[in-house]
């Protein structure tokens, strides 16, 4: 995917992609991501296995995450430098959103 | 005791399949596999089970990780059914009182599945459309009408089904994107 296409898909990104990338700043297997995101969001976000797997294979195909090793049948994923770049862009966007939300009365 | 049920459900309505399997389990028939156009069941105590179906079309060495993720989150793989270059995976999980077990928790992933199915099945529908003129051109000149007429009927039915499938999936995708 070209850089321009990547921007179309990941800038801004979906909430699912955001939390998967956030969680994968540390290496984890699929179920580890599920648990981490549930903890981070107080169980508000509980990924279904199909949704998470779909997101993982798409992020991997687009080069935002990679498989770093295998533990038994489980593959261990981690964010790539490209993934980090897009996560940083998302952070800036959310900071702006947050700042502007102060104007809500 | 075992039994098998013939039931015709096209892929664009696979959610109906999930409901059908749940109803059978409630009546004491647990789904074991789909084979030879039939659903096979084994008798058991009536049970409240959620069934979910997904289409896996990843690489072979990715499948273990895929199944493992479902098992880690409480699903059991009941059976798989290979078609085209992927396979339907049937998962089950005991139903809970409070919430429904889902494998898709956002619209994007469900849309992605529908688009995947629509692309694959339409592709094969088109291939069928090319088969009709081809089969007619080989059977008609030889005067074997009794073969070519049923062939045309069979292919026409198949094509109508594919068009219906495409329209139905497109409508579902559109509805979800809104």
mmCIF file of C-alpha atoms in Angstrom:
data_model
loop_
_atom_site.group_PDB
_atom_site.id
_atom_site.type_symbol
_atom_site.label_atom_id
_atom_site.label_comp_id
_atom_site.label_asym_id
_atom_site.label_seq_id
_atom_site.Cartn_x
_atom_site.Cartn_y
_atom_site.Cartn_z
ATOM 1 C CA UNK A 1 0.000 0.000 0.000
ATOM 2 C CA UNK A 2 1.287 3.455 -0.852
ATOM 3 C CA UNK A 3 1.935 6.022 1.848
ATOM 4 C CA UNK A 4 -1.065 8.009 0.658
ATOM 5 C CA UNK A 5 -3.357 4.958 0.912
ATOM 6 C CA UNK A 6 -2.036 4.189 4.394
ATOM 7 C CA UNK A 7 -2.948 7.725 5.452
ATOM 8 C CA UNK A 8 -6.466 7.240 4.085
ATOM 9 C CA UNK A 9 -6.971 4.121 6.178
ATOM 10 C CA UNK A 10 -5.058 4.943 9.358
ATOM 11 C CA UNK A 11 -5.159 8.726 9.685
ATOM 12 C CA UNK A 12 -7.593 8.819 11.386
ATOM 13 C CA UNK A 13 -7.838 5.157 12.348
ATOM 14 C CA UNK A 14 -10.650 3.081 13.838
ATOM 15 C CA UNK A 15 -10.916 2.586 17.578
ATOM 16 C CA UNK A 16 -10.117 -1.106 17.057
ATOM 17 C CA UNK A 17 -6.884 -0.347 15.161
ATOM 18 C CA UNK A 18 -5.930 2.268 17.745
ATOM 19 C CA UNK A 19 -6.209 -0.099 20.705
ATOM 20 C CA UNK A 20 -4.494 -2.983 18.906
ATOM 21 C CA UNK A 21 -1.523 -0.751 18.024
ATOM 22 C CA UNK A 22 -1.459 0.764 21.500
ATOM 23 C CA UNK A 23 -1.423 -2.662 23.086
ATOM 24 C CA UNK A 24 1.269 -3.931 20.715
ATOM 25 C CA UNK A 25 3.835 -1.402 21.896
ATOM 26 C CA UNK A 26 4.677 -4.482 23.941
ATOM 27 C CA UNK A 27 4.826 -7.858 22.244
ATOM 28 C CA UNK A 28 1.684 -9.945 22.820
ATOM 29 C CA UNK A 29 -0.352 -12.785 21.367
ATOM 30 C CA UNK A 30 -3.946 -12.258 20.230
ATOM 31 C CA UNK A 31 -5.635 -13.176 23.498
ATOM 32 C CA UNK A 32 -3.095 -11.035 25.378
ATOM 33 C CA UNK A 33 -4.267 -8.035 23.336
ATOM 34 C CA UNK A 34 -7.910 -8.803 24.183
ATOM 35 C CA UNK A 35 -7.173 -8.900 27.901
ATOM 36 C CA UNK A 36 -4.997 -5.792 27.798
ATOM 37 C CA UNK A 37 -7.637 -3.741 25.979
ATOM 38 C CA UNK A 38 -10.383 -4.923 28.333
ATOM 39 C CA UNK A 39 -8.265 -3.764 31.261
ATOM 40 C CA UNK A 40 -7.413 -0.423 29.626
ATOM 41 C CA UNK A 41 -11.062 0.355 28.885
ATOM 42 C CA UNK A 42 -12.652 -1.140 32.009
ATOM 43 C CA UNK A 43 -14.328 -3.826 29.866
ATOM 44 C CA UNK A 44 -16.002 -1.262 27.641
ATOM 45 C CA UNK A 45 -14.143 -2.724 24.665
ATOM 46 C CA UNK A 46 -14.167 -6.485 24.510
ATOM 47 C CA UNK A 47 -12.982 -7.594 21.076
ATOM 48 C CA UNK A 48 -14.638 -10.571 19.453
ATOM 49 C CA UNK A 49 -12.133 -13.129 18.170
ATOM 50 C CA UNK A 50 -13.195 -12.581 14.535
ATOM 51 C CA UNK A 51 -12.880 -8.820 14.819
ATOM 52 C CA UNK A 52 -9.467 -8.989 16.463
ATOM 53 C CA UNK A 53 -8.080 -11.550 14.036
ATOM 54 C CA UNK A 54 -9.361 -9.513 11.079
ATOM 55 C CA UNK A 55 -7.692 -6.413 12.463
ATOM 56 C CA UNK A 56 -4.401 -8.244 13.140
ATOM 57 C CA UNK A 57 -4.165 -9.674 9.628
ATOM 58 C CA UNK A 58 -4.987 -6.319 8.057
ATOM 59 C CA UNK A 59 -2.474 -4.405 10.198
ATOM 60 C CA UNK A 60 0.142 -7.031 9.420
ATOM 61 C CA UNK A 61 -0.566 -6.889 5.675
ATOM 62 C CA UNK A 62 -0.246 -3.095 5.794
ATOM 63 C CA UNK A 63 3.056 -3.315 7.680
ATOM 64 C CA UNK A 64 1.922 -1.614 10.905
ATOM 65 C CA UNK A 65 2.575 -4.691 13.026
ATOM 66 C CA UNK A 66 4.678 -7.815 12.581
ATOM 67 C CA UNK A 67 5.046 -11.304 13.999
ATOM 68 C CA UNK A 68 8.157 -11.397 16.152
ATOM 69 C CA UNK A 69 8.052 -15.000 17.372
ATOM 70 C CA UNK A 70 5.856 -18.000 18.068
ATOM 71 C CA UNK A 71 4.923 -19.625 21.349
ATOM 72 C CA UNK A 72 3.358 -22.994 20.629
ATOM 73 C CA UNK A 73 0.431 -22.340 18.329
ATOM 74 C CA UNK A 74 0.261 -18.654 19.231
ATOM 75 C CA UNK A 75 2.002 -16.028 17.168
ATOM 76 C CA UNK A 76 3.443 -13.053 19.035
ATOM 77 C CA UNK A 77 2.815 -9.660 17.467
ATOM 78 C CA UNK A 78 4.500 -6.272 17.888
ATOM 79 C CA UNK A 79 4.140 -2.791 16.444
ATOM 80 C CA UNK A 80 6.559 -1.752 13.629
ATOM 81 C CA UNK A 81 8.174 1.697 13.161
ATOM 82 C CA UNK A 82 5.461 2.485 10.558
ATOM 83 C CA UNK A 83 2.803 1.480 13.084
ATOM 84 C CA UNK A 84 4.420 3.784 15.662
ATOM 85 C CA UNK A 85 4.339 6.688 13.187
ATOM 86 C CA UNK A 86 0.607 6.295 12.676
ATOM 87 C CA UNK A 87 -0.022 5.853 16.390
ATOM 88 C CA UNK A 88 1.814 9.160 16.992
ATOM 89 C CA UNK A 89 -0.314 10.883 14.328
ATOM 90 C CA UNK A 90 -3.424 9.523 16.029
ATOM 91 C CA UNK A 91 -2.172 10.788 19.375
ATOM 92 C CA UNK A 92 -1.831 14.324 17.972
ATOM 93 C CA UNK A 93 -5.342 14.105 16.525
ATOM 94 C CA UNK A 94 -6.822 12.905 19.829
ATOM 95 C CA UNK A 95 -4.984 15.634 21.744
ATOM 96 C CA UNK A 96 -6.561 18.202 19.460
ATOM 97 C CA UNK A 97 -9.979 16.580 19.918
ATOM 98 C CA UNK A 98 -9.508 16.595 23.663
ATOM 99 C CA UNK A 99 -8.397 20.233 23.747
ATOM 100 C CA UNK A 100 -11.340 21.324 21.631
ATOM 101 C CA UNK A 101 -13.805 19.262 23.637
ATOM 102 C CA UNK A 102 -13.141 21.665 26.512
ATOM 103 C CA UNK A 103 -15.348 24.090 24.621
ATOM 104 C CA UNK A 104 -18.377 21.889 25.155
ATOM 105 C CA UNK A 105 -20.558 23.429 27.839
ATOM 106 C CA UNK B 1 -28.171 -41.338 18.060
ATOM 107 C CA UNK B 2 -27.319 -39.341 14.977
ATOM 108 C CA UNK B 3 -29.318 -37.626 12.314
ATOM 109 C CA UNK B 4 -28.745 -35.441 9.301
ATOM 110 C CA UNK B 5 -30.903 -32.642 7.981
ATOM 111 C CA UNK B 6 -30.955 -31.251 4.482
ATOM 112 C CA UNK B 7 -31.364 -27.500 4.609
ATOM 113 C CA UNK B 8 -30.655 -24.994 1.889
ATOM 114 C CA UNK B 9 -29.141 -21.753 3.155
ATOM 115 C CA UNK B 10 -27.151 -19.508 0.801
ATOM 116 C CA UNK B 11 -23.988 -17.864 2.138
ATOM 117 C CA UNK B 12 -25.501 -14.386 2.198
ATOM 118 C CA UNK B 13 -27.830 -15.655 4.932
ATOM 119 C CA UNK B 14 -25.300 -17.501 7.049
ATOM 120 C CA UNK B 15 -26.682 -15.829 10.200
ATOM 121 C CA UNK B 16 -29.804 -17.943 9.665
ATOM 122 C CA UNK B 17 -27.545 -20.966 9.802
ATOM 123 C CA UNK B 18 -26.314 -19.843 13.242
ATOM 124 C CA UNK B 19 -29.900 -19.536 14.464
ATOM 125 C CA UNK B 20 -30.820 -22.926 13.010
ATOM 126 C CA UNK B 21 -27.910 -24.659 14.784
ATOM 127 C CA UNK B 22 -28.836 -22.983 18.085
ATOM 128 C CA UNK B 23 -32.447 -24.126 17.767
ATOM 129 C CA UNK B 24 -31.337 -27.685 17.050
ATOM 130 C CA UNK B 25 -29.122 -27.691 20.178
ATOM 131 C CA UNK B 26 -32.051 -26.439 22.252
ATOM 132 C CA UNK B 27 -34.008 -29.441 20.978
ATOM 133 C CA UNK B 28 -31.185 -31.781 21.965
ATOM 134 C CA UNK B 29 -29.340 -32.106 18.667
ATOM 135 C CA UNK B 30 -25.746 -30.906 18.636
ATOM 136 C CA UNK B 31 -24.199 -30.008 15.326
ATOM 137 C CA UNK B 32 -21.175 -32.100 14.343
ATOM 138 C CA UNK B 33 -20.441 -31.267 10.708
ATOM 139 C CA UNK B 34 -21.718 -30.051 7.354
ATOM 140 C CA UNK B 35 -21.112 -32.640 4.683
ATOM 141 C CA UNK B 36 -22.783 -33.715 1.451
ATOM 142 C CA UNK B 37 -25.168 -30.711 1.542
ATOM 143 C CA UNK B 38 -26.456 -31.901 4.909
ATOM 144 C CA UNK B 39 -26.133 -30.792 8.499
ATOM 145 C CA UNK B 40 -25.160 -33.669 10.767
ATOM 146 C CA UNK B 41 -26.204 -33.840 14.404
ATOM 147 C CA UNK B 42 -25.660 -35.991 17.451
ATOM 148 C CA UNK B 43 -28.306 -36.400 20.131
ATOM 149 C CA UNK B 44 -27.558 -34.923 23.561
ATOM 150 C CA UNK B 45 -29.250 -33.159 26.444
ATOM 151 C CA UNK B 46 -30.976 -29.958 25.269
ATOM 152 C CA UNK B 47 -28.378 -27.180 25.580
ATOM 153 C CA UNK B 48 -28.261 -23.451 25.068
ATOM 154 C CA UNK B 49 -25.328 -22.962 22.723
ATOM 155 C CA UNK B 50 -24.284 -20.019 20.569
ATOM 156 C CA UNK B 51 -22.905 -20.951 17.147
ATOM 157 C CA UNK B 52 -20.808 -18.545 15.103
ATOM 158 C CA UNK B 53 -19.473 -19.004 11.602
ATOM 159 C CA UNK B 54 -16.425 -17.344 10.072
ATOM 160 C CA UNK B 55 -14.698 -17.714 6.712
ATOM 161 C CA UNK B 56 -10.953 -18.290 7.015
ATOM 162 C CA UNK B 57 -8.906 -17.643 3.890
ATOM 163 C CA UNK B 58 -5.471 -17.006 5.362
ATOM 164 C CA UNK B 59 -2.323 -19.019 4.773
ATOM 165 C CA UNK B 60 -1.977 -22.545 6.111
ATOM 166 C CA UNK B 61 0.661 -21.592 8.678
ATOM 167 C CA UNK B 62 -1.662 -18.886 10.040
ATOM 168 C CA UNK B 63 -4.542 -21.215 10.830
ATOM 169 C CA UNK B 64 -3.227 -22.553 14.150
ATOM 170 C CA UNK B 65 -2.858 -19.019 15.507
ATOM 171 C CA UNK B 66 -6.351 -18.152 14.238
ATOM 172 C CA UNK B 67 -8.033 -21.156 15.862
ATOM 173 C CA UNK B 68 -6.002 -20.643 19.044
ATOM 174 C CA UNK B 69 -7.314 -17.070 19.397
ATOM 175 C CA UNK B 70 -10.900 -18.355 19.222
ATOM 176 C CA UNK B 71 -10.154 -21.126 21.728
ATOM 177 C CA UNK B 72 -8.413 -18.708 24.104
ATOM 178 C CA UNK B 73 -11.553 -16.588 24.111
ATOM 179 C CA UNK B 74 -13.806 -19.529 24.924
ATOM 180 C CA UNK B 75 -14.879 -20.850 21.522
ATOM 181 C CA UNK B 76 -14.632 -24.474 20.433
ATOM 182 C CA UNK B 77 -14.096 -25.323 16.788
ATOM 183 C CA UNK B 78 -16.845 -27.782 15.852
ATOM 184 C CA UNK B 79 -16.138 -28.360 12.200
ATOM 185 C CA UNK B 80 -14.751 -26.806 9.040
ATOM 186 C CA UNK B 81 -16.063 -26.873 5.498
ATOM 187 C CA UNK B 82 -13.665 -26.126 2.655
ATOM 188 C CA UNK B 83 -15.017 -24.175 -0.299
ATOM 189 C CA UNK B 84 -13.177 -22.152 -2.951
ATOM 190 C CA UNK B 85 -9.805 -21.214 -1.496
ATOM 191 C CA UNK B 86 -10.931 -20.855 2.088
ATOM 192 C CA UNK B 87 -12.995 -22.649 4.669
ATOM 193 C CA UNK B 88 -16.057 -22.016 6.774
ATOM 194 C CA UNK B 89 -15.238 -22.502 10.451
ATOM 195 C CA UNK B 90 -18.072 -23.393 12.815
ATOM 196 C CA UNK B 91 -17.465 -22.343 16.418
ATOM 197 C CA UNK B 92 -19.581 -22.943 19.502
ATOM 198 C CA UNK B 93 -19.735 -21.543 23.022
ATOM 199 C CA UNK B 94 -22.181 -22.086 25.878
ATOM 200 C CA UNK B 95 -24.716 -19.241 25.895
ATOM 201 C CA UNK B 96 -24.566 -16.781 28.774
ATOM 202 C CA UNK B 97 -27.482 -15.238 30.618
ATOM 203 C CA UNK B 98 -26.460 -11.632 30.322
ATOM 204 C CA UNK B 99 -24.892 -11.147 26.917
ATOM 205 C CA UNK B 100 -24.809 -12.816 23.543
ATOM 206 C CA UNK B 101 -21.457 -14.289 22.521
ATOM 207 C CA UNK B 102 -20.194 -12.558 19.399
ATOM 208 C CA UNK B 103 -17.101 -13.038 17.277
ATOM 209 C CA UNK B 104 -17.563 -9.712 15.483
ATOM 210 C CA UNK B 105 -17.760 -6.701 17.744
ATOM 211 C CA UNK B 106 -17.498 -3.873 15.251
ATOM 212 C CA UNK B 107 -19.105 -3.082 11.911
ATOM 213 C CA UNK B 108 -15.833 -2.888 9.960
ATOM 214 C CA UNK B 109 -14.924 -6.508 10.571
ATOM 215 C CA UNK B 110 -18.389 -7.722 9.653
ATOM 216 C CA UNK B 111 -18.365 -5.626 6.478
ATOM 217 C CA UNK B 112 -14.931 -7.066 5.650
ATOM 218 C CA UNK B 113 -16.348 -10.599 5.929
ATOM 219 C CA UNK B 114 -19.368 -9.766 3.746
ATOM 220 C CA UNK B 115 -17.124 -8.152 1.111
ATOM 221 C CA UNK B 116 -14.862 -11.185 1.132
ATOM 222 C CA UNK B 117 -17.811 -13.527 0.609
ATOM 223 C CA UNK B 118 -19.357 -11.312 -2.067
ATOM 224 C CA UNK B 119 -16.106 -11.135 -4.022
ATOM 225 C CA UNK B 120 -15.424 -14.891 -3.900
ATOM 226 C CA UNK B 121 -18.936 -16.077 -4.695
ATOM 227 C CA UNK B 122 -19.561 -13.523 -7.444
ATOM 228 C CA UNK B 123 -16.324 -14.565 -9.111
ATOM 229 C CA UNK B 124 -17.605 -18.126 -9.322
ATOM 230 C CA UNK B 125 -21.012 -16.903 -10.484
ATOM 231 C CA UNK B 126 -19.346 -15.191 -13.431
ATOM 232 C CA UNK B 127 -17.485 -18.341 -14.283
ATOM 233 C CA UNK B 128 -20.819 -20.180 -14.445
ATOM 234 C CA UNK B 129 -22.168 -17.562 -16.839
ATOM 235 C CA UNK B 130 -19.364 -18.337 -19.254
ATOM 236 C CA UNK B 131 -20.056 -22.033 -18.954
ATOM 237 C CA UNK B 132 -23.593 -21.751 -20.380
ATOM 238 C CA UNK B 133 -22.735 -20.584 -23.906
ATOM 239 C CA UNK B 134 -19.852 -23.022 -23.873
ATOM 240 C CA UNK B 135 -21.974 -26.022 -22.941
ATOM 241 C CA UNK B 136 -24.672 -24.987 -25.422
ATOM 242 C CA UNK B 137 -22.196 -24.672 -28.252
ATOM 243 C CA UNK B 138 -21.017 -28.217 -27.637
ATOM 244 C CA UNK B 139 -24.411 -29.879 -27.120
ATOM 245 C CA UNK B 140 -26.732 -27.987 -29.504
ATOM 246 C CA UNK B 141 -25.091 -28.757 -32.855
ATOM 247 C CA UNK B 142 -25.203 -32.449 -32.070
ATOM 248 C CA UNK B 143 -28.910 -32.231 -31.405
ATOM 249 C CA UNK B 144 -28.674 -33.444 -27.842
ATOM 250 C CA UNK B 145 -31.432 -31.175 -26.606
ATOM 251 C CA UNK B 146 -32.357 -33.427 -23.717
ATOM 252 C CA UNK B 147 -28.962 -32.600 -22.245
ATOM 253 C CA UNK B 148 -28.762 -28.918 -23.142
ATOM 254 C CA UNK B 149 -32.234 -27.975 -21.864
ATOM 255 C CA UNK B 150 -31.726 -29.238 -18.295
ATOM 256 C CA UNK B 151 -28.269 -27.669 -18.401
ATOM 257 C CA UNK B 152 -29.691 -24.264 -19.268
ATOM 258 C CA UNK B 153 -32.272 -24.593 -16.502
ATOM 259 C CA UNK B 154 -29.648 -25.640 -13.966
ATOM 260 C CA UNK B 155 -27.289 -22.815 -14.875
ATOM 261 C CA UNK B 156 -30.096 -20.269 -14.912
ATOM 262 C CA UNK B 157 -31.121 -21.246 -11.399
ATOM 263 C CA UNK B 158 -27.506 -20.991 -10.273
ATOM 264 C CA UNK B 159 -27.127 -17.553 -11.810
ATOM 265 C CA UNK B 160 -30.363 -16.293 -10.256
ATOM 266 C CA UNK B 161 -29.059 -17.497 -6.889
ATOM 267 C CA UNK B 162 -25.755 -15.692 -7.419
ATOM 268 C CA UNK B 163 -27.487 -12.444 -8.373
ATOM 269 C CA UNK B 164 -29.734 -12.708 -5.318
ATOM 270 C CA UNK B 165 -26.670 -13.389 -3.184
ATOM 271 C CA UNK B 166 -24.825 -10.373 -4.570
ATOM 272 C CA UNK B 167 -27.790 -8.049 -4.087
ATOM 273 C CA UNK B 168 -28.484 -9.275 -0.586
ATOM 274 C CA UNK B 169 -24.861 -8.943 0.535
ATOM 275 C CA UNK B 170 -24.561 -5.494 -1.042
ATOM 276 C CA UNK B 171 -27.684 -4.378 0.775
ATOM 277 C CA UNK B 172 -26.354 -5.649 4.085
ATOM 278 C CA UNK B 173 -23.023 -3.900 3.537
ATOM 279 C CA UNK B 174 -24.765 -0.655 2.624
ATOM 280 C CA UNK B 175 -26.977 -0.830 5.695
ATOM 281 C CA UNK B 176 -23.977 -1.362 7.962
ATOM 282 C CA UNK B 177 -21.980 1.468 6.415
ATOM 283 C CA UNK B 178 -24.780 3.899 7.182
#
